[in-house]
Amino acid sequence: MSQTSGPRARFLDALRGTGTSASIELTELAKKYGVTTEYISWKGEPTRVSANTVRAVLTALGAEVDTPEQVERSLEGFDDLSWRQLIPPSLVIREGSETWVPVTLPVGATARLWIELDEDPLLQAADQGDSGIGRVGRVEVGVLTGADGDRRRVDGAELVRVYRELPRDLPLGWHKLRIQIEDGAAG
């Protein structure tokens, strides 16, 4: 263990760790984070990523994986991570595609969802004008209520997850999805 603490120290400690084979739990946690644990080598052979490398990557992503107990706690808490966010931190959407966004609300809450459009002048000049939205700066997605949907208790709060379809005719660009809960909190 290093003398200092924090993400960088944990990352370096994970790289120095022992063990060449990732446990089933560590592999499962890696999968949840989208971290691959095997690949095809240049020789065309399936190759496992070392446990040290998997630990280092997971540590860099914010997971605590120094001990088997931490791996277990990280696994148990992973599913709650997305429930702690009102909306996903980022979305990649293909032009014209059907996209549903998960929205997490306190049970019974009401929220307004909108998109702030990218104001890049180069993208504005490239717009064909066929979208019907134009670059007005803002597109209302709708009002949501935390009444029906998947429910989960996280950190003592009863939450509900609802899904809202985003407009298919958004112009190209880096847009911001915004949400405002009825009490005034915005994200």
PDB file of C-alpha atoms in Angstrom:
ATOM      1  CA  MET A   1       0.000   0.000   0.000  1.00  0.00           C
ATOM      2  CA  SER A   2       1.292   3.475  -0.736  1.00  0.00           C
ATOM      3  CA  GLN A   3       1.825   6.119   1.925  1.00  0.00           C
ATOM      4  CA  THR A   4      -0.520   8.592   0.215  1.00  0.00           C
ATOM      5  CA  SER A   5      -4.215   8.179  -0.400  1.00  0.00           C
ATOM      6  CA  GLY A   6      -6.597   9.186  -3.111  1.00  0.00           C
ATOM      7  CA  PRO A   7      -7.460   7.952  -6.601  1.00  0.00           C
ATOM      8  CA  ARG A   8      -3.927   8.203  -8.025  1.00  0.00           C
ATOM      9  CA  ALA A   9      -2.390   6.289  -5.113  1.00  0.00           C
ATOM     10  CA  ARG A  10      -5.103   3.596  -5.306  1.00  0.00           C
ATOM     11  CA  PHE A  11      -4.521   3.337  -9.079  1.00  0.00           C
ATOM     12  CA  LEU A  12      -0.763   2.851  -8.589  1.00  0.00           C
ATOM     13  CA  ASP A  13      -1.350   0.364  -5.760  1.00  0.00           C
ATOM     14  CA  ALA A  14      -3.684  -1.636  -8.017  1.00  0.00           C
ATOM     15  CA  LEU A  15      -1.010  -1.768 -10.714  1.00  0.00           C
ATOM     16  CA  ARG A  16       1.521  -3.085  -8.179  1.00  0.00           C
ATOM     17  CA  GLY A  17      -0.922  -5.644  -6.766  1.00  0.00           C
ATOM     18  CA  THR A  18      -0.407  -9.355  -6.976  1.00  0.00           C
ATOM     19  CA  GLY A  19      -2.369 -11.993  -8.825  1.00  0.00           C
ATOM     20  CA  THR A  20      -2.621 -12.735 -12.487  1.00  0.00           C
ATOM     21  CA  SER A  21      -6.164 -14.033 -12.741  1.00  0.00           C
ATOM     22  CA  ALA A  22      -9.211 -11.890 -12.033  1.00  0.00           C
ATOM     23  CA  SER A  23     -11.763 -13.377  -9.658  1.00  0.00           C
ATOM     24  CA  ILE A  24     -15.299 -14.034 -10.820  1.00  0.00           C
ATOM     25  CA  GLU A  25     -16.481 -11.017  -8.803  1.00  0.00           C
ATOM     26  CA  LEU A  26     -13.792  -8.723 -10.217  1.00  0.00           C
ATOM     27  CA  THR A  27     -14.642  -9.887 -13.747  1.00  0.00           C
ATOM     28  CA  GLU A  28     -18.347  -9.262 -13.107  1.00  0.00           C
ATOM     29  CA  LEU A  29     -17.636  -5.758 -11.790  1.00  0.00           C
ATOM     30  CA  ALA A  30     -15.437  -5.032 -14.802  1.00  0.00           C
ATOM     31  CA  LYS A  31     -18.260  -6.103 -17.109  1.00  0.00           C
ATOM     32  CA  LYS A  32     -20.694  -3.754 -15.339  1.00  0.00           C
ATOM     33  CA  TYR A  33     -18.249  -0.864 -15.854  1.00  0.00           C
ATOM     34  CA  GLY A  34     -17.770  -1.807 -19.506  1.00  0.00           C
ATOM     35  CA  VAL A  35     -14.162  -2.914 -18.977  1.00  0.00           C
ATOM     36  CA  THR A  36     -13.117  -5.884 -21.058  1.00  0.00           C
ATOM     37  CA  THR A  37     -11.269  -8.722 -19.350  1.00  0.00           C
ATOM     38  CA  GLU A  38     -10.179 -10.605 -22.450  1.00  0.00           C
ATOM     39  CA  TYR A  39      -9.216  -9.875 -26.024  1.00  0.00           C
ATOM     40  CA  ILE A  40      -7.889 -11.590 -29.138  1.00  0.00           C
ATOM     41  CA  SER A  41      -4.097 -11.229 -29.371  1.00  0.00           C
ATOM     42  CA  TRP A  42      -2.181 -10.410 -32.523  1.00  0.00           C
ATOM     43  CA  LYS A  43      -1.691 -14.180 -32.892  1.00  0.00           C
ATOM     44  CA  GLY A  44      -5.457 -14.672 -32.965  1.00  0.00           C
ATOM     45  CA  GLU A  45      -5.509 -16.281 -29.520  1.00  0.00           C
ATOM     46  CA  PRO A  46      -7.980 -15.432 -26.743  1.00  0.00           C
ATOM     47  CA  THR A  47      -6.030 -13.619 -24.013  1.00  0.00           C
ATOM     48  CA  ARG A  48      -7.119 -12.699 -20.470  1.00  0.00           C
ATOM     49  CA  VAL A  49      -6.320  -9.276 -19.087  1.00  0.00           C
ATOM     50  CA  SER A  50      -4.361  -9.539 -15.823  1.00  0.00           C
ATOM     51  CA  ALA A  51      -6.178  -8.948 -12.558  1.00  0.00           C
ATOM     52  CA  ASN A  52      -3.727  -6.108 -11.819  1.00  0.00           C
ATOM     53  CA  THR A  53      -4.698  -4.321 -15.014  1.00  0.00           C
ATOM     54  CA  VAL A  54      -8.413  -4.851 -14.393  1.00  0.00           C
ATOM     55  CA  ARG A  55      -8.005  -3.493 -10.844  1.00  0.00           C
ATOM     56  CA  ALA A  56      -6.051  -0.481 -12.115  1.00  0.00           C
ATOM     57  CA  VAL A  57      -8.690   0.394 -14.710  1.00  0.00           C
ATOM     58  CA  LEU A  58     -11.567  -0.044 -12.258  1.00  0.00           C
ATOM     59  CA  THR A  59      -9.706   2.092  -9.716  1.00  0.00           C
ATOM     60  CA  ALA A  60      -9.256   4.805 -12.354  1.00  0.00           C
ATOM     61  CA  LEU A  61     -13.023   4.669 -12.929  1.00  0.00           C
ATOM     62  CA  GLY A  62     -13.663   5.250  -9.232  1.00  0.00           C
ATOM     63  CA  ALA A  63     -14.374   1.702  -8.021  1.00  0.00           C
ATOM     64  CA  GLU A  64     -12.802   0.463  -4.805  1.00  0.00           C
ATOM     65  CA  VAL A  65     -11.225  -2.917  -5.542  1.00  0.00           C
ATOM     66  CA  ASP A  66      -8.249  -3.238  -3.172  1.00  0.00           C
ATOM     67  CA  THR A  67      -9.736  -6.173  -1.267  1.00  0.00           C
ATOM     68  CA  PRO A  68     -12.277  -8.898  -2.076  1.00  0.00           C
ATOM     69  CA  GLU A  69     -14.648  -7.204   0.390  1.00  0.00           C
ATOM     70  CA  GLN A  70     -14.368  -3.897  -1.485  1.00  0.00           C
ATOM     71  CA  VAL A  71     -15.026  -5.669  -4.781  1.00  0.00           C
ATOM     72  CA  GLU A  72     -18.152  -7.229  -3.269  1.00  0.00           C
ATOM     73  CA  ARG A  73     -19.367  -3.852  -1.923  1.00  0.00           C
ATOM     74  CA  SER A  74     -18.660  -2.208  -5.293  1.00  0.00           C
ATOM     75  CA  LEU A  75     -20.699  -4.919  -7.006  1.00  0.00           C
ATOM     76  CA  GLU A  76     -23.585  -4.456  -4.584  1.00  0.00           C
ATOM     77  CA  GLY A  77     -23.522  -0.667  -4.962  1.00  0.00           C
ATOM     78  CA  PHE A  78     -23.022  -0.499  -8.736  1.00  0.00           C
ATOM     79  CA  ASP A  79     -26.693  -0.703  -9.635  1.00  0.00           C
ATOM     80  CA  ASP A  80     -27.469   2.158  -7.260  1.00  0.00           C
ATOM     81  CA  LEU A  81     -25.026   4.472  -9.081  1.00  0.00           C
ATOM     82  CA  SER A  82     -27.349   5.239 -11.993  1.00  0.00           C
ATOM     83  CA  TRP A  83     -30.271   5.669  -9.592  1.00  0.00           C
ATOM     84  CA  ARG A  84     -28.408   8.513  -7.875  1.00  0.00           C
ATOM     85  CA  GLN A  85     -28.460  10.539 -11.118  1.00  0.00           C
ATOM     86  CA  LEU A  86     -31.563  12.340 -12.343  1.00  0.00           C
ATOM     87  CA  ILE A  87     -30.471  11.847 -15.957  1.00  0.00           C
ATOM     88  CA  PRO A  88     -27.461  10.142 -17.556  1.00  0.00           C
ATOM     89  CA  PRO A  89     -24.295  12.276 -17.672  1.00  0.00           C
ATOM     90  CA  SER A  90     -24.046  11.834 -21.444  1.00  0.00           C
ATOM     91  CA  LEU A  91     -25.862  10.242 -24.353  1.00  0.00           C
ATOM     92  CA  VAL A  92     -24.715   9.523 -27.874  1.00  0.00           C
ATOM     93  CA  ILE A  93     -27.590   9.591 -30.320  1.00  0.00           C
ATOM     94  CA  ARG A  94     -27.616   8.748 -33.999  1.00  0.00           C
ATOM     95  CA  GLU A  95     -29.413  11.214 -36.208  1.00  0.00           C
ATOM     96  CA  GLY A  96     -33.030  10.168 -36.737  1.00  0.00           C
ATOM     97  CA  SER A  97     -32.863   7.263 -34.269  1.00  0.00           C
ATOM     98  CA  GLU A  98     -35.340   6.332 -31.555  1.00  0.00           C
ATOM     99  CA  THR A  99     -33.810   7.224 -28.183  1.00  0.00           C
ATOM    100  CA  TRP A 100     -35.373   6.792 -24.761  1.00  0.00           C
ATOM    101  CA  VAL A 101     -33.703   8.462 -21.811  1.00  0.00           C
ATOM    102  CA  PRO A 102     -34.016   7.098 -18.261  1.00  0.00           C
ATOM    103  CA  VAL A 103     -35.072   9.733 -15.726  1.00  0.00           C
ATOM    104  CA  THR A 104     -34.874   9.048 -11.986  1.00  0.00           C
ATOM    105  CA  LEU A 105     -37.226  11.003  -9.730  1.00  0.00           C
ATOM    106  CA  PRO A 106     -38.369  10.875  -6.142  1.00  0.00           C
ATOM    107  CA  VAL A 107     -41.710   9.062  -5.976  1.00  0.00           C
ATOM    108  CA  GLY A 108     -44.490  11.603  -6.538  1.00  0.00           C
ATOM    109  CA  ALA A 109     -42.209  14.349  -7.898  1.00  0.00           C
ATOM    110  CA  THR A 110     -42.850  16.272 -11.097  1.00  0.00           C
ATOM    111  CA  ALA A 111     -40.055  17.377 -13.428  1.00  0.00           C
ATOM    112  CA  ARG A 112     -39.644  19.240 -16.690  1.00  0.00           C
ATOM    113  CA  LEU A 113     -37.168  17.938 -19.276  1.00  0.00           C
ATOM    114  CA  TRP A 114     -35.705  19.992 -22.127  1.00  0.00           C
ATOM    115  CA  ILE A 115     -32.751  20.105 -24.511  1.00  0.00           C
ATOM    116  CA  GLU A 116     -30.522  23.150 -24.926  1.00  0.00           C
ATOM    117  CA  LEU A 117     -29.341  23.084 -28.512  1.00  0.00           C
ATOM    118  CA  ASP A 118     -25.739  23.538 -29.548  1.00  0.00           C
ATOM    119  CA  GLU A 119     -25.166  27.081 -30.784  1.00  0.00           C
ATOM    120  CA  ASP A 120     -22.106  26.288 -32.930  1.00  0.00           C
ATOM    121  CA  PRO A 121     -22.265  28.646 -35.941  1.00  0.00           C
ATOM    122  CA  LEU A 122     -20.526  26.099 -38.202  1.00  0.00           C
ATOM    123  CA  LEU A 123     -23.228  23.529 -37.453  1.00  0.00           C
ATOM    124  CA  GLN A 124     -25.916  26.161 -37.957  1.00  0.00           C
ATOM    125  CA  ALA A 125     -24.535  26.942 -41.421  1.00  0.00           C
ATOM    126  CA  ALA A 126     -24.484  23.229 -42.277  1.00  0.00           C
ATOM    127  CA  ASP A 127     -28.110  22.677 -41.182  1.00  0.00           C
ATOM    128  CA  GLN A 128     -30.423  21.799 -44.029  1.00  0.00           C
ATOM    129  CA  GLY A 129     -33.411  23.250 -42.222  1.00  0.00           C
ATOM    130  CA  ASP A 130     -35.425  20.035 -42.688  1.00  0.00           C
ATOM    131  CA  SER A 131     -35.592  19.116 -39.019  1.00  0.00           C
ATOM    132  CA  GLY A 132     -38.507  21.386 -38.208  1.00  0.00           C
ATOM    133  CA  ILE A 133     -36.773  22.223 -34.939  1.00  0.00           C
ATOM    134  CA  GLY A 134     -34.322  24.784 -36.215  1.00  0.00           C
ATOM    135  CA  ARG A 135     -31.785  26.246 -33.842  1.00  0.00           C
ATOM    136  CA  VAL A 136     -34.101  28.057 -31.488  1.00  0.00           C
ATOM    137  CA  GLY A 137     -31.866  27.260 -28.532  1.00  0.00           C
ATOM    138  CA  ARG A 138     -34.253  24.998 -26.639  1.00  0.00           C
ATOM    139  CA  VAL A 139     -36.512  22.013 -27.295  1.00  0.00           C
ATOM    140  CA  GLU A 140     -39.097  21.019 -24.698  1.00  0.00           C
ATOM    141  CA  VAL A 141     -39.159  17.264 -24.131  1.00  0.00           C
ATOM    142  CA  GLY A 142     -42.020  17.242 -21.648  1.00  0.00           C
ATOM    143  CA  VAL A 143     -43.247  17.046 -18.086  1.00  0.00           C
ATOM    144  CA  LEU A 144     -42.635  13.840 -16.163  1.00  0.00           C
ATOM    145  CA  THR A 145     -44.148  12.558 -12.948  1.00  0.00           C
ATOM    146  CA  GLY A 146     -42.628  10.094 -10.526  1.00  0.00           C
ATOM    147  CA  ALA A 147     -45.787   8.047 -10.219  1.00  0.00           C
ATOM    148  CA  ASP A 148     -45.404   5.016 -12.490  1.00  0.00           C
ATOM    149  CA  GLY A 149     -42.230   3.200 -13.363  1.00  0.00           C
ATOM    150  CA  ASP A 150     -39.531   1.004 -11.880  1.00  0.00           C
ATOM    151  CA  ARG A 151     -39.068   1.685  -8.165  1.00  0.00           C
ATOM    152  CA  ARG A 152     -36.026   1.360  -5.965  1.00  0.00           C
ATOM    153  CA  ARG A 153     -34.946   2.507  -2.507  1.00  0.00           C
ATOM    154  CA  VAL A 154     -31.511   4.156  -2.637  1.00  0.00           C
ATOM    155  CA  ASP A 155     -29.835   5.841   0.316  1.00  0.00           C
ATOM    156  CA  GLY A 156     -33.149   5.805   2.182  1.00  0.00           C
ATOM    157  CA  ALA A 157     -35.097   7.576  -0.588  1.00  0.00           C
ATOM    158  CA  GLU A 158     -37.896   5.942  -2.598  1.00  0.00           C
ATOM    159  CA  LEU A 159     -37.173   6.584  -6.278  1.00  0.00           C
ATOM    160  CA  VAL A 160     -38.944   5.848  -9.533  1.00  0.00           C
ATOM    161  CA  ARG A 161     -37.405   5.513 -12.998  1.00  0.00           C
ATOM    162  CA  VAL A 162     -39.428   6.671 -15.968  1.00  0.00           C
ATOM    163  CA  TYR A 163     -38.409   6.823 -19.615  1.00  0.00           C
ATOM    164  CA  ARG A 164     -38.998   9.627 -22.099  1.00  0.00           C
ATOM    165  CA  GLU A 165     -38.414   9.504 -25.829  1.00  0.00           C
ATOM    166  CA  LEU A 166     -36.229  12.270 -27.217  1.00  0.00           C
ATOM    167  CA  PRO A 167     -37.135  14.005 -30.496  1.00  0.00           C
ATOM    168  CA  ARG A 168     -35.805  12.133 -33.516  1.00  0.00           C
ATOM    169  CA  ASP A 169     -35.285  15.289 -35.537  1.00  0.00           C
ATOM    170  CA  LEU A 170     -32.670  16.999 -33.397  1.00  0.00           C
ATOM    171  CA  PRO A 171     -30.044  18.823 -35.455  1.00  0.00           C
ATOM    172  CA  LEU A 172     -26.466  17.570 -35.266  1.00  0.00           C
ATOM    173  CA  GLY A 173     -24.407  18.995 -32.419  1.00  0.00           C
ATOM    174  CA  TRP A 174     -23.418  18.830 -28.761  1.00  0.00           C
ATOM    175  CA  HIS A 175     -26.686  19.472 -26.983  1.00  0.00           C
ATOM    176  CA  LYS A 176     -27.400  19.556 -23.234  1.00  0.00           C
ATOM    177  CA  LEU A 177     -30.233  17.553 -21.711  1.00  0.00           C
ATOM    178  CA  ARG A 178     -31.625  19.463 -18.734  1.00  0.00           C
ATOM    179  CA  ILE A 179     -34.092  18.621 -16.011  1.00  0.00           C
ATOM    180  CA  GLN A 180     -35.822  20.702 -13.368  1.00  0.00           C
ATOM    181  CA  ILE A 181     -37.632  19.138 -10.420  1.00  0.00           C
ATOM    182  CA  GLU A 182     -40.813  20.946  -9.338  1.00  0.00           C
ATOM    183  CA  ASP A 183     -39.114  22.397  -6.231  1.00  0.00           C
ATOM    184  CA  GLY A 184     -36.625  24.252  -8.444  1.00  0.00           C
ATOM    185  CA  ALA A 185     -33.564  21.980  -8.414  1.00  0.00           C
ATOM    186  CA  ALA A 186     -32.060  21.846 -11.919  1.00  0.00           C
ATOM    187  CA  GLY A 187     -29.512  19.488 -13.457  1.00  0.00           C
TER     188      GLY A 187
END
